[in-house]
Tab-separated table of C-alpha atoms in Angstrom:
chain	number	residue	atom	x	y	z
A	1	UNK	CA	21.079	20.063	-12.810
A	2	UNK	CA	17.336	19.582	-13.326
A	3	UNK	CA	17.760	20.138	-17.066
A	4	UNK	CA	20.402	17.433	-17.248
A	5	UNK	CA	18.209	15.057	-15.289
A	6	UNK	CA	15.226	15.744	-17.548
A	7	UNK	CA	17.321	15.088	-20.653
A	8	UNK	CA	18.634	11.846	-19.192
A	9	UNK	CA	15.125	10.802	-18.174
A	10	UNK	CA	13.769	11.542	-21.658
A	11	UNK	CA	16.359	9.665	-23.687
A	12	UNK	CA	16.283	6.814	-21.186
A	13	UNK	CA	12.539	6.381	-21.705
A	14	UNK	CA	12.900	6.643	-25.485
A	15	UNK	CA	15.661	4.019	-25.490
A	16	UNK	CA	13.554	1.795	-23.248
A	17	UNK	CA	10.691	1.882	-25.741
A	18	UNK	CA	13.034	1.146	-28.647
A	19	UNK	CA	14.554	-1.814	-26.789
A	20	UNK	CA	11.084	-3.251	-26.272
A	21	UNK	CA	10.434	-2.988	-30.012
A	22	UNK	CA	13.637	-4.936	-30.685
A	23	UNK	CA	12.526	-7.742	-28.385
A	24	UNK	CA	9.101	-7.810	-29.993
A	25	UNK	CA	10.633	-8.173	-33.457
A	26	UNK	CA	12.928	-10.967	-32.204
A	27	UNK	CA	9.795	-12.989	-31.339
A	28	UNK	CA	11.707	-15.256	-28.978
A	29	UNK	CA	9.857	-14.408	-25.786
A	30	UNK	CA	9.171	-11.206	-23.860
A	31	UNK	CA	9.611	-10.045	-20.298
A	32	UNK	CA	6.606	-10.780	-18.023
A	33	UNK	CA	4.902	-7.386	-18.316
A	34	UNK	CA	5.273	-7.370	-22.095
A	35	UNK	CA	3.807	-10.877	-22.283
A	36	UNK	CA	0.785	-9.360	-20.547
A	37	UNK	CA	0.723	-6.355	-22.881
A	38	UNK	CA	0.936	-8.582	-25.944
A	39	UNK	CA	-1.881	-10.794	-24.697
A	40	UNK	CA	-4.099	-7.831	-23.854
A	41	UNK	CA	-3.557	-5.755	-27.001
A	42	UNK	CA	-5.820	-7.693	-29.429
A	43	UNK	CA	-8.528	-8.029	-26.794
A	44	UNK	CA	-8.553	-4.294	-26.229
A	45	UNK	CA	-8.311	-3.493	-29.928
A	46	UNK	CA	-5.244	-1.377	-29.274
A	47	UNK	CA	-1.678	-1.383	-30.558
A	48	UNK	CA	0.987	-2.936	-28.366
A	49	UNK	CA	2.377	0.461	-27.422
A	50	UNK	CA	-0.984	1.966	-26.494
A	51	UNK	CA	-1.662	-1.121	-24.380
A	52	UNK	CA	1.636	-0.509	-22.560
A	53	UNK	CA	0.549	3.063	-21.847
A	54	UNK	CA	-2.949	2.043	-20.741
A	55	UNK	CA	-1.678	-0.658	-18.377
A	56	UNK	CA	0.775	1.867	-16.947
A	57	UNK	CA	-2.114	4.252	-16.249
A	58	UNK	CA	-4.206	1.535	-14.597
A	59	UNK	CA	-1.246	0.475	-12.442
A	60	UNK	CA	-0.697	4.121	-11.474
A	61	UNK	CA	-4.286	4.274	-10.179
A	62	UNK	CA	-3.397	1.393	-7.861
A	63	UNK	CA	-0.881	3.743	-6.239
A	64	UNK	CA	-3.733	5.715	-4.652
A	65	UNK	CA	-4.657	3.217	-1.903
A	66	UNK	CA	-0.941	2.471	-1.478
A	67	UNK	CA	-0.266	6.200	-0.922
A	68	UNK	CA	2.531	6.292	-3.464
A	69	UNK	CA	3.506	9.691	-4.871
A	70	UNK	CA	4.321	9.908	-8.593
A	71	UNK	CA	6.968	12.152	-10.087
A	72	UNK	CA	7.392	13.600	-13.542
A	73	UNK	CA	9.312	10.443	-14.480
A	74	UNK	CA	6.250	8.372	-13.578
A	75	UNK	CA	3.994	10.409	-15.838
A	76	UNK	CA	6.434	10.457	-18.752
A	77	UNK	CA	6.927	6.711	-18.358
A	78	UNK	CA	3.234	6.190	-19.092
A	79	UNK	CA	3.253	8.522	-22.096
A	80	UNK	CA	6.615	7.923	-23.751
A	81	UNK	CA	7.541	4.235	-23.629
A	82	UNK	CA	4.542	2.714	-25.368
A	83	UNK	CA	4.409	5.536	-27.893
A	84	UNK	CA	8.051	4.956	-28.848
A	85	UNK	CA	7.380	1.227	-29.260
A	86	UNK	CA	4.622	1.951	-31.781
A	87	UNK	CA	6.763	4.502	-33.625
A	88	UNK	CA	9.752	2.137	-33.764
A	89	UNK	CA	8.086	-1.046	-34.993
A	90	UNK	CA	7.425	0.129	-38.585
A	91	UNK	CA	11.157	0.863	-38.994
A	92	UNK	CA	12.308	-2.497	-37.614
A	93	UNK	CA	11.794	-5.317	-40.121
A	94	UNK	CA	11.252	-8.788	-38.695
A	95	UNK	CA	14.710	-10.431	-38.649
A	96	UNK	CA	15.148	-13.452	-40.903
A	97	UNK	CA	16.711	-16.502	-39.281
A	98	UNK	CA	17.668	-17.293	-35.705
A	99	UNK	CA	21.059	-15.506	-35.692
A	100	UNK	CA	19.415	-12.168	-36.445
A	101	UNK	CA	16.523	-12.879	-34.083
A	102	UNK	CA	18.946	-13.590	-31.246
A	103	UNK	CA	20.916	-10.448	-32.173
A	104	UNK	CA	17.731	-8.391	-31.858
A	105	UNK	CA	16.901	-10.078	-28.553
A	106	UNK	CA	20.323	-9.548	-26.993
A	107	UNK	CA	20.514	-5.948	-28.220
A	108	UNK	CA	17.045	-5.359	-26.812
A	109	UNK	CA	17.943	-6.725	-23.383
A	110	UNK	CA	21.220	-4.790	-23.153
A	111	UNK	CA	19.646	-1.526	-24.297
A	112	UNK	CA	16.706	-2.124	-21.955
A	113	UNK	CA	19.048	-2.394	-18.988
A	114	UNK	CA	21.025	0.689	-20.006
A	115	UNK	CA	17.808	2.644	-20.519
A	116	UNK	CA	16.532	1.521	-17.144
A	117	UNK	CA	19.723	2.671	-15.459
A	118	UNK	CA	19.473	6.047	-17.200
A	119	UNK	CA	15.862	6.799	-16.391
A	120	UNK	CA	15.994	5.473	-12.817
A	121	UNK	CA	19.292	7.281	-12.251
A	122	UNK	CA	17.688	10.596	-13.163
A	123	UNK	CA	15.755	10.298	-9.877
A	124	UNK	CA	12.556	11.931	-11.116
A	125	UNK	CA	10.043	9.254	-10.195
A	126	UNK	CA	9.648	5.492	-10.377
A	127	UNK	CA	7.780	3.777	-13.179
A	128	UNK	CA	4.188	2.726	-12.385
A	129	UNK	CA	5.086	-0.954	-12.101
A	130	UNK	CA	8.036	-0.289	-9.769
A	131	UNK	CA	5.863	1.933	-7.610
A	132	UNK	CA	3.302	-0.841	-7.311
A	133	UNK	CA	6.035	-3.194	-6.143
A	134	UNK	CA	7.512	-0.859	-3.528
A	135	UNK	CA	4.072	0.267	-2.353
A	136	UNK	CA	2.847	-3.285	-1.825
A	137	UNK	CA	6.057	-4.196	-0.019
A	138	UNK	CA	5.664	-1.238	2.331
A	139	UNK	CA	1.984	-1.864	3.074
A	140	UNK	CA	2.246	-5.649	3.503
A	141	UNK	CA	5.616	-5.780	5.197
A	142	UNK	CA	6.706	-8.480	2.752
A	143	UNK	CA	10.244	-8.355	1.344
A	144	UNK	CA	10.713	-6.734	-2.067
A	145	UNK	CA	11.941	-9.990	-3.601
A	146	UNK	CA	8.738	-11.806	-2.596
A	147	UNK	CA	6.440	-9.030	-3.813
A	148	UNK	CA	8.385	-8.677	-7.059
A	149	UNK	CA	8.282	-12.401	-7.723
A	150	UNK	CA	4.547	-12.605	-7.027
A	151	UNK	CA	3.787	-9.703	-9.379
A	152	UNK	CA	6.027	-10.990	-12.166
A	153	UNK	CA	4.637	-14.530	-12.016
A	154	UNK	CA	1.068	-13.220	-11.929
A	155	UNK	CA	1.395	-10.984	-14.979
A	156	UNK	CA	3.422	-13.621	-16.837
A	157	UNK	CA	0.804	-16.318	-16.289
A	158	UNK	CA	-2.051	-13.970	-17.197
A	159	UNK	CA	-0.322	-12.784	-20.363
A	160	UNK	CA	0.598	-16.328	-21.416
A	161	UNK	CA	-2.996	-17.497	-20.993
A	162	UNK	CA	-4.084	-14.646	-23.256
A	163	UNK	CA	-1.579	-15.555	-25.963
A	164	UNK	CA	1.500	-13.517	-25.074
A	165	UNK	CA	4.862	-14.848	-26.257
A	166	UNK	CA	6.825	-16.803	-23.655
A	167	UNK	CA	10.103	-18.360	-24.713
A	168	UNK	CA	13.859	-18.360	-24.389
A	169	UNK	CA	13.833	-14.569	-24.434
A	170	UNK	CA	11.666	-14.528	-21.309
A	171	UNK	CA	14.179	-16.687	-19.449
A	172	UNK	CA	17.206	-14.803	-20.782
A	173	UNK	CA	15.662	-11.473	-19.802
A	174	UNK	CA	14.916	-12.713	-16.288
A	175	UNK	CA	18.475	-13.997	-15.825
A	176	UNK	CA	20.348	-10.994	-17.216
A	177	UNK	CA	18.367	-7.768	-16.882
A	178	UNK	CA	19.203	-7.304	-13.213
A	179	UNK	CA	22.916	-7.514	-13.949
A	180	UNK	CA	22.728	-4.998	-16.797
A	181	UNK	CA	20.795	-2.494	-14.680
A	182	UNK	CA	23.141	-3.149	-11.749
A	183	UNK	CA	26.167	-2.028	-13.748
A	184	UNK	CA	24.415	0.724	-15.709
A	185	UNK	CA	22.739	2.452	-12.775
A	186	UNK	CA	25.853	3.728	-10.960
A	187	UNK	CA	27.107	5.245	-14.202
A	188	UNK	CA	23.895	7.202	-14.729
A	189	UNK	CA	22.952	8.064	-11.150
A	190	UNK	CA	23.176	11.804	-10.691
A	191	UNK	CA	24.276	13.482	-7.474
A	192	UNK	CA	22.336	16.454	-6.206
A	193	UNK	CA	24.158	19.758	-5.911
A	194	UNK	CA	23.745	19.764	-2.155
A	195	UNK	CA	25.369	16.311	-1.962
A	196	UNK	CA	22.124	14.935	-0.586
A	197	UNK	CA	20.935	11.372	-1.113
A	198	UNK	CA	21.139	9.752	-4.500
A	199	UNK	CA	17.971	8.585	-6.226
A	200	UNK	CA	16.741	5.246	-4.995
A	201	UNK	CA	17.036	2.409	-7.472
A	202	UNK	CA	13.975	0.191	-7.890
A	203	UNK	CA	14.703	-3.415	-8.784
A	204	UNK	CA	13.499	-2.993	-12.363
A	205	UNK	CA	11.244	-0.865	-14.595
């Protein structure tokens, strides 16, 4: 069972990174965290993917005062996703014309949701950003939806001020990603052999 879960976790993270590359190439707007990553990358002198990994590591350090416990999925999230983005971009030409750009965007969002369902469903540890959300909610007593909204708006505004791309893709992602993950997660959630509890599903990666 653990081998199956590790395989699912691995391809889910790889697909997640590839889906991010698709949305980058569409250039129609990114999700809030990627707006932040895009704004930070030139200021740090790093590639987009390495910025994703670095931000993930910094966010993981914020788990310490929140007393969150990472799993192998948390660690691989930091290593794999950004690396796959950087490896994918050279093989994805910038689409010409709005039809192709929207095709890249929609494919990126759908694959992102499927990948999220796969890697969360493996139950081997939340991503750094999800752990920050759940940790803050537990320590403050605020509802998840309020904490999630505050984090997303904060990183979106910061990334936009630094030059990250905000556009129709940002809105479309916000409106649809929850639905995609909602339907993908039950399909990929794995039951333990002892019929114990299923892995908890964070709101998003």
